[in-house]
Each structure stands twice: as structure tokens, then as C-alpha cells.
mmCIF file of C-alpha atoms and ligand atoms in Angstrom:
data_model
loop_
_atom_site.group_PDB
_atom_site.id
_atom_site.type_symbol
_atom_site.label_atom_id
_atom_site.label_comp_id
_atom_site.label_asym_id
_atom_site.label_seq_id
_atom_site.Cartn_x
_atom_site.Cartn_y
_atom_site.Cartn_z
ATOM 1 C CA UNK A 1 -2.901 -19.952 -28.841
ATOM 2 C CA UNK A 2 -0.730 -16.759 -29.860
ATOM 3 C CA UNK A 3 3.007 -17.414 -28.971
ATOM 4 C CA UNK A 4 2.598 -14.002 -26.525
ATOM 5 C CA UNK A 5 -0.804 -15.139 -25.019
ATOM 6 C CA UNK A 6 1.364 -19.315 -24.346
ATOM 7 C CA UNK A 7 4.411 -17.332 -23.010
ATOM 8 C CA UNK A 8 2.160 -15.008 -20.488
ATOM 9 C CA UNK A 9 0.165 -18.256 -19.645
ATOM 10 C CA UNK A 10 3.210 -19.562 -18.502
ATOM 11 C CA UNK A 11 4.660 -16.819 -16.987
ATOM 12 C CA UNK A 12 1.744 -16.659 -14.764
ATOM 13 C CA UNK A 13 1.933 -20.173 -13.501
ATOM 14 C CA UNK A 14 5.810 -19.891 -13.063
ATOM 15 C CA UNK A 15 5.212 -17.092 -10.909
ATOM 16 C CA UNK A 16 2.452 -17.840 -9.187
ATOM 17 C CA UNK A 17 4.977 -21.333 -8.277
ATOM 18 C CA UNK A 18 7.483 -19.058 -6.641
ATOM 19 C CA UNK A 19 5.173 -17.036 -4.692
ATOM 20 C CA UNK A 20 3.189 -20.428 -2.979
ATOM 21 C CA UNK A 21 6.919 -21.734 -2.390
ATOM 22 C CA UNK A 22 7.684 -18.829 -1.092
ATOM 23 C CA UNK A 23 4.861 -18.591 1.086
ATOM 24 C CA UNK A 24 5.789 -22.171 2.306
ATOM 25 C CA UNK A 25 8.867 -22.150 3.125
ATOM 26 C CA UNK A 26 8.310 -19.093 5.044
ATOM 27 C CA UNK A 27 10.078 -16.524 2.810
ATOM 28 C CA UNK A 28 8.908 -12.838 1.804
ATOM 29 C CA UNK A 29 7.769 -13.354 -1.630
ATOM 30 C CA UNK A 30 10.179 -10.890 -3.406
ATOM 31 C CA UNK A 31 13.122 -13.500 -2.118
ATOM 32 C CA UNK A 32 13.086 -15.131 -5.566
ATOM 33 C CA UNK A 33 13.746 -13.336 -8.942
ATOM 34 C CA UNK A 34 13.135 -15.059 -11.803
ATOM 35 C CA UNK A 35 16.243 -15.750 -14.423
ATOM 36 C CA UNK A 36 14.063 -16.967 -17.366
ATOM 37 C CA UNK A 37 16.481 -19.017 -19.913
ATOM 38 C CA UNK A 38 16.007 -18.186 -23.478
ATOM 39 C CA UNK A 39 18.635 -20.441 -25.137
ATOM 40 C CA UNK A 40 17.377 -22.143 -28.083
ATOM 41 C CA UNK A 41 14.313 -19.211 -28.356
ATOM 42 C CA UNK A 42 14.728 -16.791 -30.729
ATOM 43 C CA UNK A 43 15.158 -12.899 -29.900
ATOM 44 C CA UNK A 44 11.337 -12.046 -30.231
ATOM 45 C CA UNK A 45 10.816 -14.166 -27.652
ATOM 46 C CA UNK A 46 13.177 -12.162 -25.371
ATOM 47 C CA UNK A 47 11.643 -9.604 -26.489
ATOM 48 C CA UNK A 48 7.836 -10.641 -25.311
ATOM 49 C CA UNK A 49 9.309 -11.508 -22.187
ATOM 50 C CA UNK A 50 10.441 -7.697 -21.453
ATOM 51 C CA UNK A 51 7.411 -6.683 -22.406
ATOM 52 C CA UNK A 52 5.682 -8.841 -19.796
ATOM 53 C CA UNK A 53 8.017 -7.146 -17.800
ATOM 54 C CA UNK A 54 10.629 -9.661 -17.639
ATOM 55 C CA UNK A 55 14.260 -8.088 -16.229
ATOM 56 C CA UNK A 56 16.578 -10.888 -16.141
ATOM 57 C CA UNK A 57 17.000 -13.531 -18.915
ATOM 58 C CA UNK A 58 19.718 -16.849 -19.320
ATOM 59 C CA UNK A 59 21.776 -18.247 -21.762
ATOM 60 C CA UNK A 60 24.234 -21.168 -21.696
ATOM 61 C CA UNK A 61 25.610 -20.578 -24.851
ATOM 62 C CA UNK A 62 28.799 -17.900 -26.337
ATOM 63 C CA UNK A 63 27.078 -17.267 -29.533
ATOM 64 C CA UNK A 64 24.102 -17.727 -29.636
ATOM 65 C CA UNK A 65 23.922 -15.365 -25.962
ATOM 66 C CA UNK A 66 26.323 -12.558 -28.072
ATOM 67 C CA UNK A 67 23.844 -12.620 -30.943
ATOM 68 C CA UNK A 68 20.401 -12.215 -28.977
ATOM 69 C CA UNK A 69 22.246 -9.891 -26.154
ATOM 70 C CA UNK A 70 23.137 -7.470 -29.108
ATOM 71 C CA UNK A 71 19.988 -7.808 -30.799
ATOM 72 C CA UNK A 72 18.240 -7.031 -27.729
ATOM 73 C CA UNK A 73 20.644 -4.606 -26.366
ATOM 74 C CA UNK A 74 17.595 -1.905 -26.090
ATOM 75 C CA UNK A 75 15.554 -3.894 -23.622
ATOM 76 C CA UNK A 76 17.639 -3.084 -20.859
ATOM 77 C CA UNK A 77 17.943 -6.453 -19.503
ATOM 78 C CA UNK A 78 19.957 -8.121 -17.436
ATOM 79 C CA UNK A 79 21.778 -11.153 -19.221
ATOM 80 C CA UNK A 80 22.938 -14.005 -17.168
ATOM 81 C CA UNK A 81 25.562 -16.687 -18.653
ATOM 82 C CA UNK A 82 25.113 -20.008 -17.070
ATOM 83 C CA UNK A 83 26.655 -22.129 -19.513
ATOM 84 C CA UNK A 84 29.981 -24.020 -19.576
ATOM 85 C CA UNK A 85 32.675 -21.377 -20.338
ATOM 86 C CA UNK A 86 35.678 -22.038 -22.199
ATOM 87 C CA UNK A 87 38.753 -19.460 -20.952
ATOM 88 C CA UNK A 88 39.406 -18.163 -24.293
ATOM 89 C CA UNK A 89 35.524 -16.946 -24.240
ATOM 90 C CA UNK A 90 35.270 -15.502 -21.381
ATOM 91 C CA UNK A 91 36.811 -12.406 -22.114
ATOM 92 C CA UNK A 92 34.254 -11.939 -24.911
ATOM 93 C CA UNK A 93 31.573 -13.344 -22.114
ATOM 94 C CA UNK A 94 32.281 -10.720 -20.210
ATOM 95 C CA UNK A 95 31.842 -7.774 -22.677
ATOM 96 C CA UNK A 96 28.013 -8.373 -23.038
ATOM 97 C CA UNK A 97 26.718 -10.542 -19.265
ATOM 98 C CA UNK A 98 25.491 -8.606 -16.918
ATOM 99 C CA UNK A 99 25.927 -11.923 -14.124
ATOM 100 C CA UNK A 100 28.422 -14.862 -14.714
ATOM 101 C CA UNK A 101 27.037 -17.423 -13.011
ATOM 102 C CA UNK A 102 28.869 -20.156 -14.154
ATOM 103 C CA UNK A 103 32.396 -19.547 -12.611
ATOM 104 C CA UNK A 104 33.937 -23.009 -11.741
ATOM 105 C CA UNK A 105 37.686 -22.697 -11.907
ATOM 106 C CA UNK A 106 40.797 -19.815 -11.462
ATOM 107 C CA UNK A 107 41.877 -19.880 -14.752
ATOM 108 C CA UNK A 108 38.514 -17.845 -15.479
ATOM 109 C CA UNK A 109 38.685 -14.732 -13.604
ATOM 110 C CA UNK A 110 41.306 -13.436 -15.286
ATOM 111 C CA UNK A 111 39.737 -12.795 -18.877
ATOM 112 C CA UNK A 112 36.379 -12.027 -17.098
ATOM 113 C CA UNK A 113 38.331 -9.470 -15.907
ATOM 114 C CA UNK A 114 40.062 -8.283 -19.015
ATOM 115 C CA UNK A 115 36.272 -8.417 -20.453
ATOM 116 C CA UNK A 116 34.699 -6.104 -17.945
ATOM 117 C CA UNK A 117 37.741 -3.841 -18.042
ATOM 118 C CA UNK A 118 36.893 -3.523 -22.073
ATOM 119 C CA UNK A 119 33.348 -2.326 -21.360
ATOM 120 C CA UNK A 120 34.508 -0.426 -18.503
ATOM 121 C CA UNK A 121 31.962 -1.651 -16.200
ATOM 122 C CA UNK A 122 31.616 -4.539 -13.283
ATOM 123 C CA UNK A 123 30.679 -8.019 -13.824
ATOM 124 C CA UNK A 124 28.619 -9.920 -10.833
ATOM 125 C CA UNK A 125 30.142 -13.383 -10.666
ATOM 126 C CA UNK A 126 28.683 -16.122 -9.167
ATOM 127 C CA UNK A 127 30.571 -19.264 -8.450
ATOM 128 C CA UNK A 128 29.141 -22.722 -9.454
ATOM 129 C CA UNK A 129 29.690 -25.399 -7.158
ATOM 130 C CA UNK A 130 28.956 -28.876 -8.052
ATOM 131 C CA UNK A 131 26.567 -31.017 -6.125
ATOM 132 C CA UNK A 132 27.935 -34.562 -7.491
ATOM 133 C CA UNK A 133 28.814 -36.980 -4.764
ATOM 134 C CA UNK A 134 32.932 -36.770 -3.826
ATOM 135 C CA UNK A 135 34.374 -38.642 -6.305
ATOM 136 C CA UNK A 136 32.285 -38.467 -9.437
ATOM 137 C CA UNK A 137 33.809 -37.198 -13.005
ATOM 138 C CA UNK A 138 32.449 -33.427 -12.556
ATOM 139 C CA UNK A 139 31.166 -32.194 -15.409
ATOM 140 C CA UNK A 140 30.583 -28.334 -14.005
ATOM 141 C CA UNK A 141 31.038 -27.248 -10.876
ATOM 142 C CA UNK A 142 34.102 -26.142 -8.663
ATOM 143 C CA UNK A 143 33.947 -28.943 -5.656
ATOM 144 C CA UNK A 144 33.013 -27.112 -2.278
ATOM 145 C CA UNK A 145 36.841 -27.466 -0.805
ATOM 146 C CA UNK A 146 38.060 -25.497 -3.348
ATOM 147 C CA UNK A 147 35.525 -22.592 -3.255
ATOM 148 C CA UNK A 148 37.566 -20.518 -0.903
ATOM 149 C CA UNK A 149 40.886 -20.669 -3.422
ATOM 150 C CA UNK A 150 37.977 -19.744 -6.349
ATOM 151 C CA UNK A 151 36.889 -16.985 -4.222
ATOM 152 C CA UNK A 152 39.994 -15.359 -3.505
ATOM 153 C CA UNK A 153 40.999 -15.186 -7.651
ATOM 154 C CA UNK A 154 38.022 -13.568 -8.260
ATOM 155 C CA UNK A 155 37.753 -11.038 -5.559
ATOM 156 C CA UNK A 156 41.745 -10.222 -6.831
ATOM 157 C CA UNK A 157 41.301 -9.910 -10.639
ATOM 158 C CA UNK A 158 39.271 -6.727 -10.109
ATOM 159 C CA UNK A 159 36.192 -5.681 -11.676
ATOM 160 C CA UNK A 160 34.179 -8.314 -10.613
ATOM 161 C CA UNK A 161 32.162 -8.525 -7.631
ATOM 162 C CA UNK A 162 31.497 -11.687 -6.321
ATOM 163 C CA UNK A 163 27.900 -12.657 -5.413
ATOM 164 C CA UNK A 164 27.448 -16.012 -4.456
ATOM 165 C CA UNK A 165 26.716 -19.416 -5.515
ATOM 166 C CA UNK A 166 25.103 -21.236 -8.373
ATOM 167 C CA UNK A 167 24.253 -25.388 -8.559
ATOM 168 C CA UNK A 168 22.422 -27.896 -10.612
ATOM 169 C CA UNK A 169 20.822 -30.451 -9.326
ATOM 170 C CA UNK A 170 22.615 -33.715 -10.619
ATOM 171 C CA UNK A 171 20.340 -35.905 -12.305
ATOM 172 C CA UNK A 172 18.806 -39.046 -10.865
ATOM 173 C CA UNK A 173 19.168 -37.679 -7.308
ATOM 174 C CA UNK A 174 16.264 -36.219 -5.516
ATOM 175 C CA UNK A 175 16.950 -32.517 -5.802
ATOM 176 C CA UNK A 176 15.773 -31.716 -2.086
ATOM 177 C CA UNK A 177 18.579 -33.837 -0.714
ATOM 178 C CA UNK A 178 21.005 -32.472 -3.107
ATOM 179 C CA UNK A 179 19.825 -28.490 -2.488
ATOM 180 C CA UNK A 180 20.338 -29.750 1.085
ATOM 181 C CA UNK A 181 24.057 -30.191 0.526
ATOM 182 C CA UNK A 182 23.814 -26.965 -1.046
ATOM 183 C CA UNK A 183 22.550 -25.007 1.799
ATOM 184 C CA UNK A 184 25.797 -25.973 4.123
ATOM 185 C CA UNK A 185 27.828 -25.225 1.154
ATOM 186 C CA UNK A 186 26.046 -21.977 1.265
ATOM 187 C CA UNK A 187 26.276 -21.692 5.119
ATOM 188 C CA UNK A 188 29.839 -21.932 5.338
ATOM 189 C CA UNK A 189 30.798 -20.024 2.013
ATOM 190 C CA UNK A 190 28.448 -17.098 3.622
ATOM 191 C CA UNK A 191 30.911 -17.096 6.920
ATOM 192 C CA UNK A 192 33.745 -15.702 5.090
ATOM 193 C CA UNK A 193 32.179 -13.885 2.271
ATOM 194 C CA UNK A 194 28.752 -12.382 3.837
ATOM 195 C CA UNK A 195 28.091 -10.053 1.015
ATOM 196 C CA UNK A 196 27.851 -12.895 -0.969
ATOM 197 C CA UNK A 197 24.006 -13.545 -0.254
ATOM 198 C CA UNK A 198 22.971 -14.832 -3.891
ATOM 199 C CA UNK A 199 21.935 -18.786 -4.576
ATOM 200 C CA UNK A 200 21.182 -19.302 -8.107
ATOM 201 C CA UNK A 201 19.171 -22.658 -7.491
ATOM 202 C CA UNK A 202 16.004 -24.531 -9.398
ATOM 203 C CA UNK A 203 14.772 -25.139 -13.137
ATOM 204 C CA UNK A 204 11.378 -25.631 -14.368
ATOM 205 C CA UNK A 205 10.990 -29.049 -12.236
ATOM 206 C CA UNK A 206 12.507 -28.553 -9.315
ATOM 207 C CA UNK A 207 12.321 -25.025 -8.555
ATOM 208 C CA UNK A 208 10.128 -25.212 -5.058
ATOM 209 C CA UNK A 209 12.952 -27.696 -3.670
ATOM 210 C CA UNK A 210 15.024 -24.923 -4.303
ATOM 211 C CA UNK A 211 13.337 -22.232 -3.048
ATOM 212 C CA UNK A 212 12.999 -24.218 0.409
ATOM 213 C CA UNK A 213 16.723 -24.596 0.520
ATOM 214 C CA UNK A 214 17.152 -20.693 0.262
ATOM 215 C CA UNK A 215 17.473 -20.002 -3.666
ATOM 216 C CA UNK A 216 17.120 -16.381 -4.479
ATOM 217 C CA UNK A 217 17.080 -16.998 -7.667
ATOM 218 C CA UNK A 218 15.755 -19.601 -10.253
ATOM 219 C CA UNK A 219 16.514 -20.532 -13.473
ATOM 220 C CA UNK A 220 13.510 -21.604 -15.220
ATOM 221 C CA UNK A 221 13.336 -22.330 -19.182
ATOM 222 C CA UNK A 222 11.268 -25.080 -20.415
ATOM 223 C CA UNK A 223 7.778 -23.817 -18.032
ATOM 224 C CA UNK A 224 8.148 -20.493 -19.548
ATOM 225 C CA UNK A 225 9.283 -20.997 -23.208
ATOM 226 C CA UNK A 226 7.961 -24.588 -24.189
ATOM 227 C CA UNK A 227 9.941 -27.866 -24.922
ATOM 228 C CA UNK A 228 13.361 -26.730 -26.486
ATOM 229 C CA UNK A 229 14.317 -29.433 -29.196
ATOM 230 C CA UNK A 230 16.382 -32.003 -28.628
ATOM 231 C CA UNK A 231 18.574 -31.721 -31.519
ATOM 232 C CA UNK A 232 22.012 -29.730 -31.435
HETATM 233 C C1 PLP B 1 18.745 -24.888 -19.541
HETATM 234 C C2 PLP B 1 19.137 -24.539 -18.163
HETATM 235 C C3 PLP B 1 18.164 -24.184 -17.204
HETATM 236 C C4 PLP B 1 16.668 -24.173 -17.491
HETATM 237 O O1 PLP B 1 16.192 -25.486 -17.501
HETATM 238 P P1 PLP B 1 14.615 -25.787 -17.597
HETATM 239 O O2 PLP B 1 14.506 -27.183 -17.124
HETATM 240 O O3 PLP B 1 14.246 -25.631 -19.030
HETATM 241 O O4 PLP B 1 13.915 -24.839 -16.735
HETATM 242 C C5 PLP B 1 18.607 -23.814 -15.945
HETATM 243 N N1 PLP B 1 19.926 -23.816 -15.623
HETATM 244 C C6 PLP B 1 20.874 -24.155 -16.505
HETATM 245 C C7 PLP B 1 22.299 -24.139 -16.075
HETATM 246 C C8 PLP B 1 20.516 -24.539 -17.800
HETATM 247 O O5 PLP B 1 21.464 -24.883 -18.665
#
């Protein structure tokens, strides 16, 4: 099979998966946009994708996101960082993401600011909140008690406009029970910031558990793009 005629194979199931989640869990089908993650795939693919009308695309990466972002800077998409970010990147994060979804700590909104402020435009922010029982070494992910103090250095630094939430499901847990934890995360984050509707939820196996916990967005690589390797 042509590398276009695999990716709109898969494209098709992925969506058709959101729609019958959707459909079960009750929600209007155009709840869900798709964030397709493109790290480790090289820019033609991105480029595919936008043809197949594609609007939103993921990286995890500084680098390699800069690279393909410039590279694909006439697409007109909308680039989504949801990778580990190192303070003395995010600045230069900010300069080319369209959504920073990966916002787990204070020290961060400051050069996100600085970033947007150099392209003179707004950054969405989403803040990640880990879904690792209390206790465990967190890897990513602000813990849920100190969301509020996150939220409040963001909505300060200016130039960012705070949209929500963003988890992973931690692995080896069933990821209904943990998007279940999400959800009252979500509940009670949505009390004091209501405009802040967005749940950046679900990868390629786990993406309907998700979507029933109230994801409006999922992240989906590997069902789209193939197997990434396993080297680097
Ligand atoms: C890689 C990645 C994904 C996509 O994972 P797949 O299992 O390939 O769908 C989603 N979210 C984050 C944060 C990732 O790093």
C-alpha cells in the first residue's frame, strides 16, 4: 500500500472510533477533535495529513516540533506541544505552538509568555495534571492540589489563555478508572475556571475510555501513522 492510501486507511478507522464513542457515550459527534501526533514522522507525512484535511497535529519534542512546524509553516495548522518542556525552551516553544498542552509547573508561564509576546500573538495553554496515585515519583503532571496555584501564574503572565486540562493515562492502570479521576479533577478545576472547557485525553489505545470520561480532544499517533521505532 502507498504511504497516503495506509495513512487515509487509518485515518478513517480513527475517526470512525471517535464518532461510535461518541455516539455511546451520548456526545454530539463534533465533541472530539482529533490532535494527530507526528513525532518521529517526517514532514511529508504532516503534510498528507493536511491534505486529508487534517487541522491539528502533536509533537513532544523542541526540535524536532521547530523543524517540521517551520517546514510546514504553509499548511496552516495548528501545532500542539505535548512533550516534557524544559524552562529554558519554552520561550522558543512558544514562538512556533499554536496549544501548549503540556504545562505542569509555575516556573513555565513565564517564558511561554516572553515567547508569545515575540510573535506577538496568544498561546492556548493547557495544564497537565498527573493521574499517578498520591505519592508516586511524577514523571509529568502538576498534582491536582496544586492546579489552582498553576492556574493563577498562567492566567497572570499574559498572553496566554488558559484552556483546560491535559492527562496520560499511567501505565499498568486501567485507563477508565484513571480518566475517572480525571473527570473530578476536571469537575472541580471547571468551578473556578469555566472557560476552561478543554480535556486533552486518549491515545491510539485508549481513546474511547477517554471520550466517555468527557475528552474533547485526543491524541492519537501510532493508529494513524504506524509503529514509531523504538530506538532514540
Ligand atoms: C506519543 C504521544 C501520544 C500518542 O500516542 P499513540 O499511542 O501513538 O497514539 C499521545 N500523547 C502524548 C503525550 C504522547 O507523547
Amino acid at each position: 500500500m502507498s504511504r497516503p492510501d495506509e495513512i487515509a486507511a487509518n485515518l478513517d478507522v480513527v475517526r470512525h472510533r471517535i464518532v461510535a464513542a461518541c455516539v455511546e457515550a451520548g456526545r454530539p459527534e463534533d465533541d472530539v477533535s482529533l490532535v494527530v501526533v507526528t513525532k518521529f514522522f517526517p514532514a511529508s507525512d504532516v503534510r498528507l495529513l493536511a491534505e486529508m484535511g487534517v487541522t491539528d497535529v502533536g509533537e513532544n519534542r523542541h526540535q524536532e516540533a521547530e523543524a517540521k512546524a517551520f517546514e510546514c509553516a504553509d499548511l496552516g495548522l495548528r501545532w500542539h506541544f505535548i512533550g516534557g518542556l524544559q524552562s529554558n525552551k519554552a520561550a522558543a516553544v512558544a514562538s512556533y505552538a499554536d496549544v501548549v498542552e503540556s504545562v505542569d509547573r509555575p516556573k513555565l508561564a513565564g517564558p511561554l509568555a516572553r515567547g508569545a509576546q515575540a510573535r506577538g500573538r496568544d498561546v492556548d495553554v493547557l495544564l497537565q495534571v498527573s493521574l499517578d496515585p498520591p505519592g508516586a515519583d511524577n514523571r509529568s503532571g502538576a498534582r491536582p492540589d496544586d492546579l489552582a496555584d498553576l492556574a493563577r501564574r498562567v492566567e497572570e503572565a499574559g498572553m496566554l489563555r488558559l484552556r483546560g486540562l491535559m492527562a496520560v493515562a499511567p501505565l499498568g492502570e486501567d485507563p477508565d478508572a484513571a480518566f475517572a479521576r480525571l473527570a473530578d479533577v476536571r469537575q472541580s478545576f471547571l468551578h473556578d475556571h469555566p472557560q476552561a472547557t478543554a480535556l486533552s485525553a486518549g491515545m491510539s489505545g485508549d481513546l474511547e475510555a477517554a471520550i466517555r470520561h468527557g475528552a474533547t480532544h485526543v491524541r492519537v499517533g501510532s493508529a494513524v501513522l504506524g509503529e514509531r521505532p523504538t530506538v532514540q
